[in-house]
Tab-separated table of C-alpha atoms in Angstrom:
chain	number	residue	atom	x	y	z
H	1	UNK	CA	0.000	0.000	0.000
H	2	UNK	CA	1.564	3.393	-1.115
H	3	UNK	CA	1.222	5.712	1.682
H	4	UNK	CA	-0.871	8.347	-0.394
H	5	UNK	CA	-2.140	9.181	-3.639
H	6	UNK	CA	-0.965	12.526	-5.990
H	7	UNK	CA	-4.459	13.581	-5.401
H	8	UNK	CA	-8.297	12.715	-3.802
H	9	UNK	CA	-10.962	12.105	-6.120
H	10	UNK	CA	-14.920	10.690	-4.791
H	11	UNK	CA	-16.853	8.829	-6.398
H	12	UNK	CA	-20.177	6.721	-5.485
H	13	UNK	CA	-22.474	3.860	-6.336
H	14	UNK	CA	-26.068	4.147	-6.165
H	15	UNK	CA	-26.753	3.851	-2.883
H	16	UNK	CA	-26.852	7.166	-1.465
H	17	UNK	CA	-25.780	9.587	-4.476
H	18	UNK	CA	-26.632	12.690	-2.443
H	19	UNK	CA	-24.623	11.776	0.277
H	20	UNK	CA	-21.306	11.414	-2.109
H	21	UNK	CA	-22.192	14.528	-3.548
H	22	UNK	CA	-22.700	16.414	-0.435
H	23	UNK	CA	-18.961	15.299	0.978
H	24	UNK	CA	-17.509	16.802	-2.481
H	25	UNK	CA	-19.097	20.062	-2.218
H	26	UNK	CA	-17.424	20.202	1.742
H	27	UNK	CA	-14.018	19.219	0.342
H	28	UNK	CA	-14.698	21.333	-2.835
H	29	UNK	CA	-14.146	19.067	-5.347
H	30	UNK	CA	-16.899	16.820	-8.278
H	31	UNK	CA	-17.839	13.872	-7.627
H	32	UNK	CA	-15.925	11.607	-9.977
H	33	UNK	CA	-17.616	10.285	-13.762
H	34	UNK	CA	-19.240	6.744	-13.462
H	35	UNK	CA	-21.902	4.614	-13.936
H	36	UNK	CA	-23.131	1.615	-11.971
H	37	UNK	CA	-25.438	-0.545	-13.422
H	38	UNK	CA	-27.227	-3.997	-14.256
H	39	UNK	CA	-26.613	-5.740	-17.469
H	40	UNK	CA	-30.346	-7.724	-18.427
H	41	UNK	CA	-29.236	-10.494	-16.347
H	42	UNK	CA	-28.894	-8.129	-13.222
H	43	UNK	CA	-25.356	-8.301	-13.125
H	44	UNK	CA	-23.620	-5.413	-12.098
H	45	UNK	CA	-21.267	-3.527	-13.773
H	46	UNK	CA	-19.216	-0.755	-13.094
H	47	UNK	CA	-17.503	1.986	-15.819
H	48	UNK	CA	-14.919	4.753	-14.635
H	49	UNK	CA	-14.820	7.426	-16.778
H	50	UNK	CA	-11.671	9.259	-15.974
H	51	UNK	CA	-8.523	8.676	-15.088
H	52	UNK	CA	-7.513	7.496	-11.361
H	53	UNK	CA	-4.143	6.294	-12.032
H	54	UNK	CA	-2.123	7.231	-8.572
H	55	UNK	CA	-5.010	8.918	-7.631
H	56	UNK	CA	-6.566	8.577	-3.659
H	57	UNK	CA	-9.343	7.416	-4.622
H	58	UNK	CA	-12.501	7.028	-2.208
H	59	UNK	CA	-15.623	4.774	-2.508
H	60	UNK	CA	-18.889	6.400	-1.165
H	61	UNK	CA	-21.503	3.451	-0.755
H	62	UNK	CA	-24.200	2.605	2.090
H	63	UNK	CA	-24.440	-1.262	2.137
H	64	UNK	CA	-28.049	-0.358	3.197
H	65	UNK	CA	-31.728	-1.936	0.977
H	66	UNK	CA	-30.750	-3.912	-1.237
H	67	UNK	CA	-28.276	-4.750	1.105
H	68	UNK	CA	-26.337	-7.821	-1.410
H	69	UNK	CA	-27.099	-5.365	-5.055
H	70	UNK	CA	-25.145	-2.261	-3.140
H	71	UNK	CA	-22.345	-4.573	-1.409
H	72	UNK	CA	-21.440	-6.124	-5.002
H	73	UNK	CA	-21.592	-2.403	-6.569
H	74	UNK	CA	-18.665	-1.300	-3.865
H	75	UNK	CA	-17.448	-4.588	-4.634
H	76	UNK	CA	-16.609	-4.197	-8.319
H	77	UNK	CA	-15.587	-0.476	-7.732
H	78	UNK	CA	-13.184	-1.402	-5.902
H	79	UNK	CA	-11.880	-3.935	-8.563
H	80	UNK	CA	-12.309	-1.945	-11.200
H	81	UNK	CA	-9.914	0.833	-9.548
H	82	UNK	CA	-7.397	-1.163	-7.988
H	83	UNK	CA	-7.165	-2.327	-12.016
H	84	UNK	CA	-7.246	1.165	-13.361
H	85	UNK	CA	-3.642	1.251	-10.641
H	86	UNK	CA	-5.516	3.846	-8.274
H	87	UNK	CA	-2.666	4.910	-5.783
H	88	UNK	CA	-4.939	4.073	-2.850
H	89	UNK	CA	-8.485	2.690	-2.916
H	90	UNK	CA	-10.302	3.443	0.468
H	91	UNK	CA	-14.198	2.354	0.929
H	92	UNK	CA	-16.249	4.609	2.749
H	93	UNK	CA	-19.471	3.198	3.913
H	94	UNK	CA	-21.457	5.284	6.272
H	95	UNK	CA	-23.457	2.192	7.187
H	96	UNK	CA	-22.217	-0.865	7.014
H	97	UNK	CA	-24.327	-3.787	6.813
H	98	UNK	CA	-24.395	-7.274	7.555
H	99	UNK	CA	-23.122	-5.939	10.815
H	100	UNK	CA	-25.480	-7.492	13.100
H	101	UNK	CA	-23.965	-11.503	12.761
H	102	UNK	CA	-20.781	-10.423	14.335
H	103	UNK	CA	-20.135	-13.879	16.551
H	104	UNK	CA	-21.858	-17.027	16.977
H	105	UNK	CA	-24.659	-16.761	18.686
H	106	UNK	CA	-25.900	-20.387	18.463
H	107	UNK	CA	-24.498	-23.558	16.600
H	108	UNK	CA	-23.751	-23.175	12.912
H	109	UNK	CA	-24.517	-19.817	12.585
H	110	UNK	CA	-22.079	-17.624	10.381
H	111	UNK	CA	-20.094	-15.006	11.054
H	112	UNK	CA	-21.206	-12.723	8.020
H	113	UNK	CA	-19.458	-9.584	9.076
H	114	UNK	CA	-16.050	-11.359	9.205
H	115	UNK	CA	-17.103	-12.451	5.234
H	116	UNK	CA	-17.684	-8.982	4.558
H	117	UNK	CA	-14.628	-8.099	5.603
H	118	UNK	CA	-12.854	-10.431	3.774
H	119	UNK	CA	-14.641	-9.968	0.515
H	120	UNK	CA	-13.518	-6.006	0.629
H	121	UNK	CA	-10.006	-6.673	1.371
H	122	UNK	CA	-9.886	-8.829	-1.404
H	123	UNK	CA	-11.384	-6.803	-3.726
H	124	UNK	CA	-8.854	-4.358	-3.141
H	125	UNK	CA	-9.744	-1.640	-0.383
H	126	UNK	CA	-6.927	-0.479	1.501
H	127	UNK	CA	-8.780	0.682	4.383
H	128	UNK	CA	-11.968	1.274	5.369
H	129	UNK	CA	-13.882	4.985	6.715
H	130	UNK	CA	-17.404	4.389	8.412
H	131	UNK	CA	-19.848	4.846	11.322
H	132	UNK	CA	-20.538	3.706	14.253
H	133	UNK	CA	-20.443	-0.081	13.437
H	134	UNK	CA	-23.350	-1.883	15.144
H	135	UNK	CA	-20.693	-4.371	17.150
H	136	UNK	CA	-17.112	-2.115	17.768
H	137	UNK	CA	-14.978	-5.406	17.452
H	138	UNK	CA	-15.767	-5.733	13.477
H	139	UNK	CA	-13.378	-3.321	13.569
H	140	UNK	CA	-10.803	-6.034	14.233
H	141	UNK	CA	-12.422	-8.880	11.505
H	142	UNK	CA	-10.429	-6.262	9.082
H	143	UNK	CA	-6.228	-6.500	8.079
H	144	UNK	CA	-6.385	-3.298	6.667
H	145	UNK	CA	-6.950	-0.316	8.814
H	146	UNK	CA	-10.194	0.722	9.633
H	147	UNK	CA	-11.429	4.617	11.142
H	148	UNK	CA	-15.050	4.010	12.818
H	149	UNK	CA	-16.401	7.829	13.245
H	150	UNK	CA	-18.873	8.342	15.987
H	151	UNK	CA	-22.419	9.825	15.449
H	152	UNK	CA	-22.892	10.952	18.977
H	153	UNK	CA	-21.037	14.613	17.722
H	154	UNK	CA	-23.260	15.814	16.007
H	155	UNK	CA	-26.517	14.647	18.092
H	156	UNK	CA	-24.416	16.196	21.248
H	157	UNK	CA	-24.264	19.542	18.918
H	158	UNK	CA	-27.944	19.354	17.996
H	159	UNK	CA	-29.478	18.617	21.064
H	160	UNK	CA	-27.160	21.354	23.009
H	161	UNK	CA	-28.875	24.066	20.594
H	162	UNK	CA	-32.331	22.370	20.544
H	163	UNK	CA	-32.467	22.811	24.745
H	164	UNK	CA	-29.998	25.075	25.380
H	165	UNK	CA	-29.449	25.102	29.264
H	166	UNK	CA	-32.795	22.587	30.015
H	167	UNK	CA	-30.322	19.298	29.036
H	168	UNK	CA	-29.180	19.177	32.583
H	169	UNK	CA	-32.474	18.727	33.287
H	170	UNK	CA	-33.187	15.759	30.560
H	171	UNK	CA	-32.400	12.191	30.967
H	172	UNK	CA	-30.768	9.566	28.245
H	173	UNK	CA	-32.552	6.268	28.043
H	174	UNK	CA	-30.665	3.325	26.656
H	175	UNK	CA	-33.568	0.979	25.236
H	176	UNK	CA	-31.645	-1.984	25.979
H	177	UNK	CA	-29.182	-3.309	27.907
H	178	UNK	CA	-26.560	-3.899	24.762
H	179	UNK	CA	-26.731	-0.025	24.162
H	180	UNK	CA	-25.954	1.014	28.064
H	181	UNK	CA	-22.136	1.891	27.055
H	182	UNK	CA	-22.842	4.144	23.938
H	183	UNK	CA	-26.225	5.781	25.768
H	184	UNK	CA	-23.758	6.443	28.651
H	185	UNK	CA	-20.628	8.542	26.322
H	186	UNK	CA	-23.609	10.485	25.042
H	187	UNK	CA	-25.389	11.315	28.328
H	188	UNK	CA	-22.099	12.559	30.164
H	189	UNK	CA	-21.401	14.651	26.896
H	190	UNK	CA	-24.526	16.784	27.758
H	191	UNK	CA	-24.158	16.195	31.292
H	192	UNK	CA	-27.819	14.322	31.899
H	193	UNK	CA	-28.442	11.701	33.674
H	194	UNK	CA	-28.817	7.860	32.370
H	195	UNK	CA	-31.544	5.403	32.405
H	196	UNK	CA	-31.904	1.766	31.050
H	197	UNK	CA	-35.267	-0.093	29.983
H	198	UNK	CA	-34.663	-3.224	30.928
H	199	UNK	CA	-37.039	-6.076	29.339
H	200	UNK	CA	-37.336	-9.130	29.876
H	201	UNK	CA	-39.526	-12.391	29.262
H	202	UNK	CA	-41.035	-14.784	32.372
H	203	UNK	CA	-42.181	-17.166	30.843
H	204	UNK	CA	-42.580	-18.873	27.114
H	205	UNK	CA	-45.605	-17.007	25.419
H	206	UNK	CA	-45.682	-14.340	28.200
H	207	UNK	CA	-45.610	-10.843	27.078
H	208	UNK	CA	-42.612	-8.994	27.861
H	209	UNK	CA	-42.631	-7.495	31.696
H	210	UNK	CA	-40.868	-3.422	30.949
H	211	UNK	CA	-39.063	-1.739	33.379
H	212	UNK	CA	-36.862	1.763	33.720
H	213	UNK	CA	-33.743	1.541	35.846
H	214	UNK	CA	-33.405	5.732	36.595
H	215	UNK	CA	-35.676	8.153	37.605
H	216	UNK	CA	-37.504	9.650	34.378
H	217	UNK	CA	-40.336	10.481	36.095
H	218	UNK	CA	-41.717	13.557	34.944
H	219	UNK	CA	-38.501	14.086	32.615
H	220	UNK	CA	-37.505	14.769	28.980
H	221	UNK	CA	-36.262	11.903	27.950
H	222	UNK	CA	-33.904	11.116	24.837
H	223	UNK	CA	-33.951	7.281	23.654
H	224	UNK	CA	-30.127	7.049	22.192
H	225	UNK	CA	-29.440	4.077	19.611
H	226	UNK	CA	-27.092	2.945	17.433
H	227	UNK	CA	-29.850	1.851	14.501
H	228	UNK	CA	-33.848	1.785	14.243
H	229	UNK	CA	-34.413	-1.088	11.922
H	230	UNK	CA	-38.368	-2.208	12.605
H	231	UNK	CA	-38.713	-0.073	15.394
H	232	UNK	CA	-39.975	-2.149	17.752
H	233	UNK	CA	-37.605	-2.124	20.259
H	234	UNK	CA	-37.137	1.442	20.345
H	235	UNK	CA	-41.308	2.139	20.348
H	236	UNK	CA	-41.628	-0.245	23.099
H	237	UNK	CA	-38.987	1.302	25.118
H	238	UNK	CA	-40.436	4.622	24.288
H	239	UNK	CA	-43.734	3.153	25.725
H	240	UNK	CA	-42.495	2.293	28.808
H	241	UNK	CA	-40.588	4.981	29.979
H	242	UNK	CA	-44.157	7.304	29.910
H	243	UNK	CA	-46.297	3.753	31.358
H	244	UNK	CA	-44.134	2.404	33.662
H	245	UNK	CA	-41.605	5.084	34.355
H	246	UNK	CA	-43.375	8.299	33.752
H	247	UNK	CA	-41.904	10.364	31.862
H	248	UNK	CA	-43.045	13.937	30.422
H	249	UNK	CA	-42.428	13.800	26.681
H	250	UNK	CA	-40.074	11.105	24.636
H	251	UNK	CA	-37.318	11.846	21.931
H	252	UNK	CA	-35.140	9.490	19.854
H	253	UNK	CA	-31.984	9.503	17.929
H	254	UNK	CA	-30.206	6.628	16.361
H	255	UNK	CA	-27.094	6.963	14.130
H	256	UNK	CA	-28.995	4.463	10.953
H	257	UNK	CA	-32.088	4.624	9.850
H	258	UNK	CA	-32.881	1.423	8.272
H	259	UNK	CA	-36.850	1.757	8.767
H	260	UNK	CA	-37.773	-1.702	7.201
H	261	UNK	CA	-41.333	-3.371	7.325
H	262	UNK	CA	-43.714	-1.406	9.397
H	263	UNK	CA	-40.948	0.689	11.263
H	264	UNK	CA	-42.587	4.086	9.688
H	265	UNK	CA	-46.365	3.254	10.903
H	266	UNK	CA	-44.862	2.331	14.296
H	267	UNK	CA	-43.177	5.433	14.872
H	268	UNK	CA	-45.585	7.492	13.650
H	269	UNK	CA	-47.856	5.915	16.003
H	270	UNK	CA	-45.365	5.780	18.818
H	271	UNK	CA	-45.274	8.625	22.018
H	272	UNK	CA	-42.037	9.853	20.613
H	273	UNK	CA	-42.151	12.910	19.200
H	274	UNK	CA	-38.998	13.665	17.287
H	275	UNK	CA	-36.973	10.957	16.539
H	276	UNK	CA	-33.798	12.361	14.990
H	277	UNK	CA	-31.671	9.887	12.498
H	278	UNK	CA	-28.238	10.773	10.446
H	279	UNK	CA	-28.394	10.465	6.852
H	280	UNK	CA	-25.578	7.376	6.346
H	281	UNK	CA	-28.716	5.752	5.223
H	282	UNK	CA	-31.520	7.981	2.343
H	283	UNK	CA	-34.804	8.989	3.464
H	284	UNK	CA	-37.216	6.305	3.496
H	285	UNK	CA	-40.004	7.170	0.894
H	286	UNK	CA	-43.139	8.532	2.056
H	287	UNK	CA	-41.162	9.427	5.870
H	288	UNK	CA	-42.830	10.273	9.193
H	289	UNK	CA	-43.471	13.771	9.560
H	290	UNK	CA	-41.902	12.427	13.051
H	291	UNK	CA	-38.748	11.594	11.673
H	292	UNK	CA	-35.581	14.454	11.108
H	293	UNK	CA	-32.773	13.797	9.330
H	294	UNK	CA	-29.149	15.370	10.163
H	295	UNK	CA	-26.171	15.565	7.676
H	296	UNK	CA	-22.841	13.416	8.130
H	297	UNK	CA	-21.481	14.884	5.423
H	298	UNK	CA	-19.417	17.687	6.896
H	299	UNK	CA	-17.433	14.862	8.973
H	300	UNK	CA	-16.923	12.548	6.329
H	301	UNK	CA	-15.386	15.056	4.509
H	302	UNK	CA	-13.082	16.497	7.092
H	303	UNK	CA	-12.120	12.634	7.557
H	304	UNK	CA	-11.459	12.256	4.373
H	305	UNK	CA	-9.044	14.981	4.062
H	306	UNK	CA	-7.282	14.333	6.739
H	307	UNK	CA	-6.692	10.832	5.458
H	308	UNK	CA	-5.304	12.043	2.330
H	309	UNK	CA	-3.420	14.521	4.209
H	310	UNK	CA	-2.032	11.563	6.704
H	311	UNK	CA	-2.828	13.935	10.353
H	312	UNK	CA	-4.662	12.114	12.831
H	313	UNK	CA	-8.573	11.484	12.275
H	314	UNK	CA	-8.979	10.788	16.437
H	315	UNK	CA	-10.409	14.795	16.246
H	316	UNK	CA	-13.543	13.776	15.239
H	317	UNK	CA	-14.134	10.980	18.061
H	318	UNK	CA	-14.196	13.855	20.435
């Protein structure tokens, strides 16, 4: 691996064109010319249309729906570079799927972030920019290095302006018990207090039995996530956290917004009432009026540059 190209040039697949586009206009450069397609067969195929020869060249694609159609798109990029003799070929994917089979969790299941891992550093990538990776030991499933940025920035920078002084006042709510140690960073960031729903099942059949560890009663509470796939979990935390631990009023924030099946008419029906997501992933079509959308793009782009540049990207995990 040559330790940097003559210059950067950005291109992207198609999942999340706006995205790629929106990183260019922060380092102030175009979006590299090519096309990603299907032949009749659905194959995909992949045309550059300038030159990237000892070029630092970076790979904008969300492995989000279709999960396998965007994967093979970075996939063949990343061939299709490394053969053009790119000077470095890095893959940035703001979300980064298949991250949720990250061990064994019962006989003969596979480890399918591990494959993912090795399928990109075959294909070529030379390391790997993305966000906040659903399990923070994929990280090591990689030989080539890997930068995992951290969405809780910029909801710390939102929510600081949204309330102003009343945070102190607000509590973070971890809907689970897997999300206590991110939900924690982010609370003592904007100095509130933490609470955890814990649920749990009885019994076979038997409903789940809710309840809040923390005080939240009468509180502003902030559910803090890493991803809102269905939404179930993160509606029926929401749920009990006004039911069972009283709380005032409920708002969310998760770093992906996958929003698959009936995640939309769940929230929408839900007590939350913002529920604030980053845009690694595009809007869903026909979005809650619930749902607000903030930009990664300015921090993608500063890591980017300072990749190329080779100064230290451990800024931006402040």
């Amino acid at each position: 691996m040559i330790s940097r190209g003559k210059d950067i040039k950005v291109f992207s697949g198609n999942a999340n064109p706006k995205l790629a586009a929106d990183i260019c206009k922060f380092i102030g450069i175009k979006l590299g010319e090519s096309e990603v397609g299907t032949f009749s067969d659905g194959e995909t195929f992949a045309s550059i249309y300038e030159t990237v020869r000892g070029s630092d060249i970076f790979l904008i694609q969300s492995t989000c729906t279709p999960v396998n159609d965007n994967l093979m798109e970075l996939l063949i990029m990343i061939d299709a570079m490394k053969r053009a003799s790119a000077g470095r070929i890095t893959a940035v994917i703001p979300y980064f799927g298949y991250a949720r089979q990250d061990r064994k969790a019962k006989a003969r299941d596979p480890i399918s972030a591990k494959l993912v891992a090795n399928m990109l550093t075959a294909a070529g990538a030379d390391r790997v920019l993305t966000m906040d990776l659903h399990a923070a030991q994929i990280q090591g499933f990689f030989d080539i290095p890997v930068d995992n940025l951290l969405g809780n920035p910029i909801f710390v920078d939102y929510y600081a302006k949204k309330f102003g002084e009343g945070c102190e006042n607000m509590v973070v709510v971890s809907p689970d018990v897997g999300s206590v140690a991110r939900a924690r960073a982010f609370a003592q960031k904007l100095h509130m207090q933490l609470a955890i729903v814990d649920k749990r099942r009885q019994k076979a059949n038997q409903c789940e039995v809710m309840n809040v560890i923390g005080d939240v009663s009468g509180k502003d509470c902030i559910l803090f996530d890493d991803m809102v796939d269905t939404a179930g979990s993160l509606c029926n935390a929401a749920k009990a956290v006004v039911e069972v631990g009283g709380a005032h009023t409920v708002y969310a924030c998760a770093s992906h917004g996958v929003l698959s099946g009936p995640a939309l008419e769940r929230i929408r029906n839900s007590v939350i009432t913002e529920l604030a997501l980053l845009d690694t992933i595009p809007a869903a079509e026909g979005a809650c009026e619930k749902i607000k959308y903030l930009t990664v793009a300015p921090m993608f782009a500063e890591a980017i540059e300072r990749i190329y540049q080779e100064i230290s990207v451990s800024k931006l995990f402040l």
